[in-house]
Coordinates of C-alpha atoms in Angstrom, one line a residue:
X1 CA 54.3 40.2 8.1
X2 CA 54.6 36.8 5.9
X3 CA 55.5 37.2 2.2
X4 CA 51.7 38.5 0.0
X5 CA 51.1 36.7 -2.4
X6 CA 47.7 38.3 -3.2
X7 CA 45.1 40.4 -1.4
X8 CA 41.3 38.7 -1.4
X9 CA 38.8 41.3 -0.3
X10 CA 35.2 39.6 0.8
X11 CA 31.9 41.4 1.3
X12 CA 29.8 39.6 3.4
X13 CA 26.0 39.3 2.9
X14 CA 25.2 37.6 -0.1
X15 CA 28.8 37.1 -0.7
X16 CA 30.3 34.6 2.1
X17 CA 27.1 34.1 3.4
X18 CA 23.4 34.7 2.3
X19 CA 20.6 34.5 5.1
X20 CA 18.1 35.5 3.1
X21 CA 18.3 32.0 1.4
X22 CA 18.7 30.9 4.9
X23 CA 22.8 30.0 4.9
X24 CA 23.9 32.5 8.0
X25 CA 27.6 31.0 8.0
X26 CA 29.6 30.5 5.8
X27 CA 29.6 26.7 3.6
X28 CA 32.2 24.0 4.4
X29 CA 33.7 25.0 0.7
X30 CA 33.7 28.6 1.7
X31 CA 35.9 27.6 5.1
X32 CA 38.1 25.4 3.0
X33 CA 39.1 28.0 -0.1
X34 CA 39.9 30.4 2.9
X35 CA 42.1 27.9 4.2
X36 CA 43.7 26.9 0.9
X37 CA 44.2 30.8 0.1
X38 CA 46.1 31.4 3.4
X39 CA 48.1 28.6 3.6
X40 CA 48.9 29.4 -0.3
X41 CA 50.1 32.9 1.1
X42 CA 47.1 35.0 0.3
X43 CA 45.5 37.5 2.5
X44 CA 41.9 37.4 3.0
X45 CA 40.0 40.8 4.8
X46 CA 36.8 41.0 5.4
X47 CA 35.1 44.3 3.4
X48 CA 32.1 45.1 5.1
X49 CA 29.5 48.4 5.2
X50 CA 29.0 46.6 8.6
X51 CA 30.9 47.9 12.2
X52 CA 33.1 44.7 13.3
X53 CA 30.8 43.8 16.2
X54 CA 27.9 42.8 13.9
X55 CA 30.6 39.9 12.1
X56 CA 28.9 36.9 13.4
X57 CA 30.7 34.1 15.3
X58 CA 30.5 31.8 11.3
X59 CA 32.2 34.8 10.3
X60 CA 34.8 35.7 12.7
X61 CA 35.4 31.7 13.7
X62 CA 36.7 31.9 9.5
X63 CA 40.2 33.0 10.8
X64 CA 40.3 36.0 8.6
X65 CA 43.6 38.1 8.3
X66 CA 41.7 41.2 8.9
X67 CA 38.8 43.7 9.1
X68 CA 37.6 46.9 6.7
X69 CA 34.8 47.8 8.2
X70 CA 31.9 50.5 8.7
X71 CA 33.0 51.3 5.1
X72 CA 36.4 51.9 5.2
X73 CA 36.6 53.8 8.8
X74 CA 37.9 50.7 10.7
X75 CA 40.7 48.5 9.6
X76 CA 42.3 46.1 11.2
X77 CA 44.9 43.3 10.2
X78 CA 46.4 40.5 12.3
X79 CA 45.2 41.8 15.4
X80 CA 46.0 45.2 15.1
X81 CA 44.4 48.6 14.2
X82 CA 45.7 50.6 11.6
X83 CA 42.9 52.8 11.3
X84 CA 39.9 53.7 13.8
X85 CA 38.1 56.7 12.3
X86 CA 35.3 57.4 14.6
X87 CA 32.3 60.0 13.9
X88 CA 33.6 63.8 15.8
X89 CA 31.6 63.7 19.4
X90 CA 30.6 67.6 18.7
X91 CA 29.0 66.5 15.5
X92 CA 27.4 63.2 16.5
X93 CA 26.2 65.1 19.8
X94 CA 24.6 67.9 17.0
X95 CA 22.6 64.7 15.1
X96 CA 22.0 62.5 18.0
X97 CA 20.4 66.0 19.4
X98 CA 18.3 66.6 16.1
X99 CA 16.9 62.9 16.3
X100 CA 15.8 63.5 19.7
X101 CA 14.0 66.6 18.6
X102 CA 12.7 64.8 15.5
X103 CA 11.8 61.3 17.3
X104 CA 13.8 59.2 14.7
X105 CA 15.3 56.1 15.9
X106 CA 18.5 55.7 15.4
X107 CA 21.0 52.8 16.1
X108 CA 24.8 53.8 16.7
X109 CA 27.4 51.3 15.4
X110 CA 31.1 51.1 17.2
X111 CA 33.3 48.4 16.7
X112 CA 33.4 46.3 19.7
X113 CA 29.8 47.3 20.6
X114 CA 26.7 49.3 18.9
X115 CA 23.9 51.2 20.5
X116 CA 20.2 51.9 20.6
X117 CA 18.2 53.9 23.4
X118 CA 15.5 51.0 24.7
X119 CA 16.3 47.6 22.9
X120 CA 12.6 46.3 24.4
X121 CA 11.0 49.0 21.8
X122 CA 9.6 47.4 18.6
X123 CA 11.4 49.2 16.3
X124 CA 14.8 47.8 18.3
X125 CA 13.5 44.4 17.5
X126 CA 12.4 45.4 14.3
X127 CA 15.9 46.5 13.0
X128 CA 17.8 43.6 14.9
X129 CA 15.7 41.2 13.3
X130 CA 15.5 42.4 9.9
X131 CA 19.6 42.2 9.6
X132 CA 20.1 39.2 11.9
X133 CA 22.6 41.6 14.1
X134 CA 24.1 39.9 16.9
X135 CA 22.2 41.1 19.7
X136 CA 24.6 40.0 22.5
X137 CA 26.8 43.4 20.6
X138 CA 24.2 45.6 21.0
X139 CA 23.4 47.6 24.6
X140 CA 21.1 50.5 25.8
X141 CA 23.2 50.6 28.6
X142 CA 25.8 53.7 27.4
X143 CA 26.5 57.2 27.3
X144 CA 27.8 59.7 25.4
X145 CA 30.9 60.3 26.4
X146 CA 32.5 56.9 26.7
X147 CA 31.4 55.7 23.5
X148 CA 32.7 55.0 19.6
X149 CA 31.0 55.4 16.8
X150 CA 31.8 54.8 13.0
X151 CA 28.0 54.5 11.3
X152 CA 24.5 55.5 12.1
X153 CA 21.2 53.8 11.0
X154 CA 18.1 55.8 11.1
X155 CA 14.9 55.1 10.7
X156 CA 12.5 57.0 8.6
X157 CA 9.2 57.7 10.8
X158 CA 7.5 59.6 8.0
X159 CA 7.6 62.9 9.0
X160 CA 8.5 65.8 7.8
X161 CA 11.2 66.8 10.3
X162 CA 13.2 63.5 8.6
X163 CA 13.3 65.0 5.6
X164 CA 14.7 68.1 7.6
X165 CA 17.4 65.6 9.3
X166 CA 18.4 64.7 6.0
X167 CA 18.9 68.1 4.3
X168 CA 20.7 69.2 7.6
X169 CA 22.8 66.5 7.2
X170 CA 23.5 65.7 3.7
X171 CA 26.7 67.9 3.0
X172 CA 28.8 65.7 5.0
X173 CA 26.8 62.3 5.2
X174 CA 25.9 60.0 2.8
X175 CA 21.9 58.3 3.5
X176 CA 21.3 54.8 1.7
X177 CA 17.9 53.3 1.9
X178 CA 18.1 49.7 2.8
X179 CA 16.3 47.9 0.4
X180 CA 13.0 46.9 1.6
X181 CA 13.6 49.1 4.3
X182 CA 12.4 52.7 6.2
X183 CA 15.9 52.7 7.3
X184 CA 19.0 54.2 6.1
X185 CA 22.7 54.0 6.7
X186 CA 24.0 57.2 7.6
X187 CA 27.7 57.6 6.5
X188 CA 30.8 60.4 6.2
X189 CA 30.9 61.3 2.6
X190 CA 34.1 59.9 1.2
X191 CA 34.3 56.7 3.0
X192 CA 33.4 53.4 1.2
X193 CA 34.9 49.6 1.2
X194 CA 37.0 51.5 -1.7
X195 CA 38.4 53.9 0.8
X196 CA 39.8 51.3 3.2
X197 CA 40.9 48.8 0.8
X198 CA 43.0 51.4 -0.8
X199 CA 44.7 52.7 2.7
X200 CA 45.2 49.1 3.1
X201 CA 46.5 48.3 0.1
X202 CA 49.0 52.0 0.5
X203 CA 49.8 50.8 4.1
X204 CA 51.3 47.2 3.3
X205 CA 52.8 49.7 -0.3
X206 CA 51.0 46.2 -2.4
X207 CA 51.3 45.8 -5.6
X208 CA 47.3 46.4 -6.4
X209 CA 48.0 44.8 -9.3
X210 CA 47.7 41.0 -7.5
X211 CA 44.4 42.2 -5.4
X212 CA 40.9 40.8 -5.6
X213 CA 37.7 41.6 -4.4
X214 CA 34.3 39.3 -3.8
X215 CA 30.9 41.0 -4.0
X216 CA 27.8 41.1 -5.2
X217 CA 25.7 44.3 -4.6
X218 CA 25.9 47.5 -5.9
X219 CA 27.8 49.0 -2.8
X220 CA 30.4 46.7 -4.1
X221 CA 31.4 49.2 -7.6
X222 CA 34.2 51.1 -6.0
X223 CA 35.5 47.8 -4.5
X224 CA 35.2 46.5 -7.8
X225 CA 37.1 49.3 -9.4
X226 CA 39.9 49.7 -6.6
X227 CA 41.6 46.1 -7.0
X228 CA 42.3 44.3 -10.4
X229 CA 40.2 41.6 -10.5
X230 CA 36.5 42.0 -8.9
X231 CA 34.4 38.4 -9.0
X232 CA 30.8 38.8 -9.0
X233 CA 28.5 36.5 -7.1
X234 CA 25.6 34.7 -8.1
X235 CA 22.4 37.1 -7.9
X236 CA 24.8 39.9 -8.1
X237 CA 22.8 43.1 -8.7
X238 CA 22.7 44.0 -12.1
X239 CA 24.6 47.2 -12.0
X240 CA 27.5 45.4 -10.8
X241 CA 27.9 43.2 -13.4
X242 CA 29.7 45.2 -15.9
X243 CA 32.5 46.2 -13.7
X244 CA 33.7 42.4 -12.7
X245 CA 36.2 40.6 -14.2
X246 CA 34.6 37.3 -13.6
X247 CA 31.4 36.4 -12.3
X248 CA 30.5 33.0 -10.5
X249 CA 28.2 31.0 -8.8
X250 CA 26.1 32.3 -5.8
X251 CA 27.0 31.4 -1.9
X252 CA 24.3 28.3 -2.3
X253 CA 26.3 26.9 -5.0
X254 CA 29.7 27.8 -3.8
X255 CA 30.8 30.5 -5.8
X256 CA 33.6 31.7 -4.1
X257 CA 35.3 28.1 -4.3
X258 CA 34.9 27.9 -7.7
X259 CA 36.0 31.1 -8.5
X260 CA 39.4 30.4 -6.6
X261 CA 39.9 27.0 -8.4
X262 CA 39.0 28.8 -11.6
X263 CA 41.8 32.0 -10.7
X264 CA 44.3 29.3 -10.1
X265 CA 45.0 30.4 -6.5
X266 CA 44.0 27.7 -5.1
X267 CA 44.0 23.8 -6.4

């Protein structure tokens, strides 16, 4: 491992990229402050909600040092694992059984691949579409016993027996609406971006006191409040705001370039 300077923690959607503004890879500014920050001896990890094999090519061709992913269950740095925390088979056999007896759609999201029953179905589309997920990562061509899995989506079909999956569910797993959305991500209580930046941070025994952390929605609080210096985005959600230490321009405009210049860690 080189010598740390610093640790730079990035969120991804709305925070190195935005595609609802239409910019699905990252901006030639973005590409350079990366650059600048690694060759000044910073680390930069990717802090994602996401499983690794929804980072898109613009992401993954950025050369990052390494991955938190699925929040906080997967981390990887330079190429290697240092933690792979996968949902227990006896208890994702007990939802994936309850969602079959429910009919709620579900999508199951490992790290080198994810998974849905019949990707020709309309809701498949539907969800693949609505958070431009790579589909060459995503089969219906599985089963149970040979895969991984970090995260769930599900997908509300209005029913009372969802609201029954829920309750079932809800002492060990966290259910967060997607805004917009009738979906939710379905996650092990406990685990959060804050979670693996922290194990991260423990692992490499780093001073936390020279860590940083990009964001901009509110999923990005404990991030925020695990390193010492959390820069908020442009459009950042409002309950964000009061727990950065700097906020900045959006991805549009740059933000994260100009946040760097303006940190002095890169000139």
């Amino acid at each position: 491992m080189k010598n740390i300077n610093g640790i730079i923690f990035f969120d991804v959607d709305g925070t190195l990229i935005d595609c609802r503004k239409g910019i699905c890879d990252p901006t030639e500014k973005t590409k350079e402050g990366i650059k600048k920050l690694q060759e000044a001896g910073y680390l930069t990890i990717l802090a994602t909600g996401r499983p690794k094999s929804f980072v898109t090519k613009g992401i993954v061709d950025l050369g990052l040092d390494g991955y938190i992913t699925s929040n906080g269950t997967y981390i990887e740095l330079e190429d290697k694992v240092i933690l792979n925390d996968e949902i227990d088979k006896e208890k994702l056999k007990e939802i994936l059984h309850t969602c079959d007896k429910n009919d709620i759609k579900f999508l199951l999201e490992g790290q080198a691949k994810s998974y849905m029953k019949d990707l020709t179905k309309e809701y498949s589309k539907k969800i693949i579409d609505s958070f431009s997920l790579p589909r060459e990562n995503i089969t219906d061509k599985w089963s149970f016993d040979d895969i991984s899995v970090s995260k769930i989506v599900v997908v509300d079909n209005g029913e009372e027996g969802f609201k029954e999956f829920m309750e079932k569910f809800s002492d060990e797993f966290v259910f967060m609406q997607h805004p917009g959305q009738n979906s939710y991500d379905m996650y092990r209580k406990n685990y959060t971006k804050a979670y693996g930046i922290e194990y991260l941070i423990d692992k490499l025994k780093f001073d936390k006191e020279k860590t940083y952390a990009f964001g901009d929605g509110e999923n990005d609080i404990e991030m925020f409040q695990m390193v010492k210096y959390g820069i908020a985005m442009g459009d950042s959600h409002e309950r964000l705001l009061p727990h950065a230490y700097k906020n900045t321009e959006n991805v549009n405009n740059d933000g994260i370039y100009k946040a760097l210049i303006d940190l002095n860690l890169i000139k």
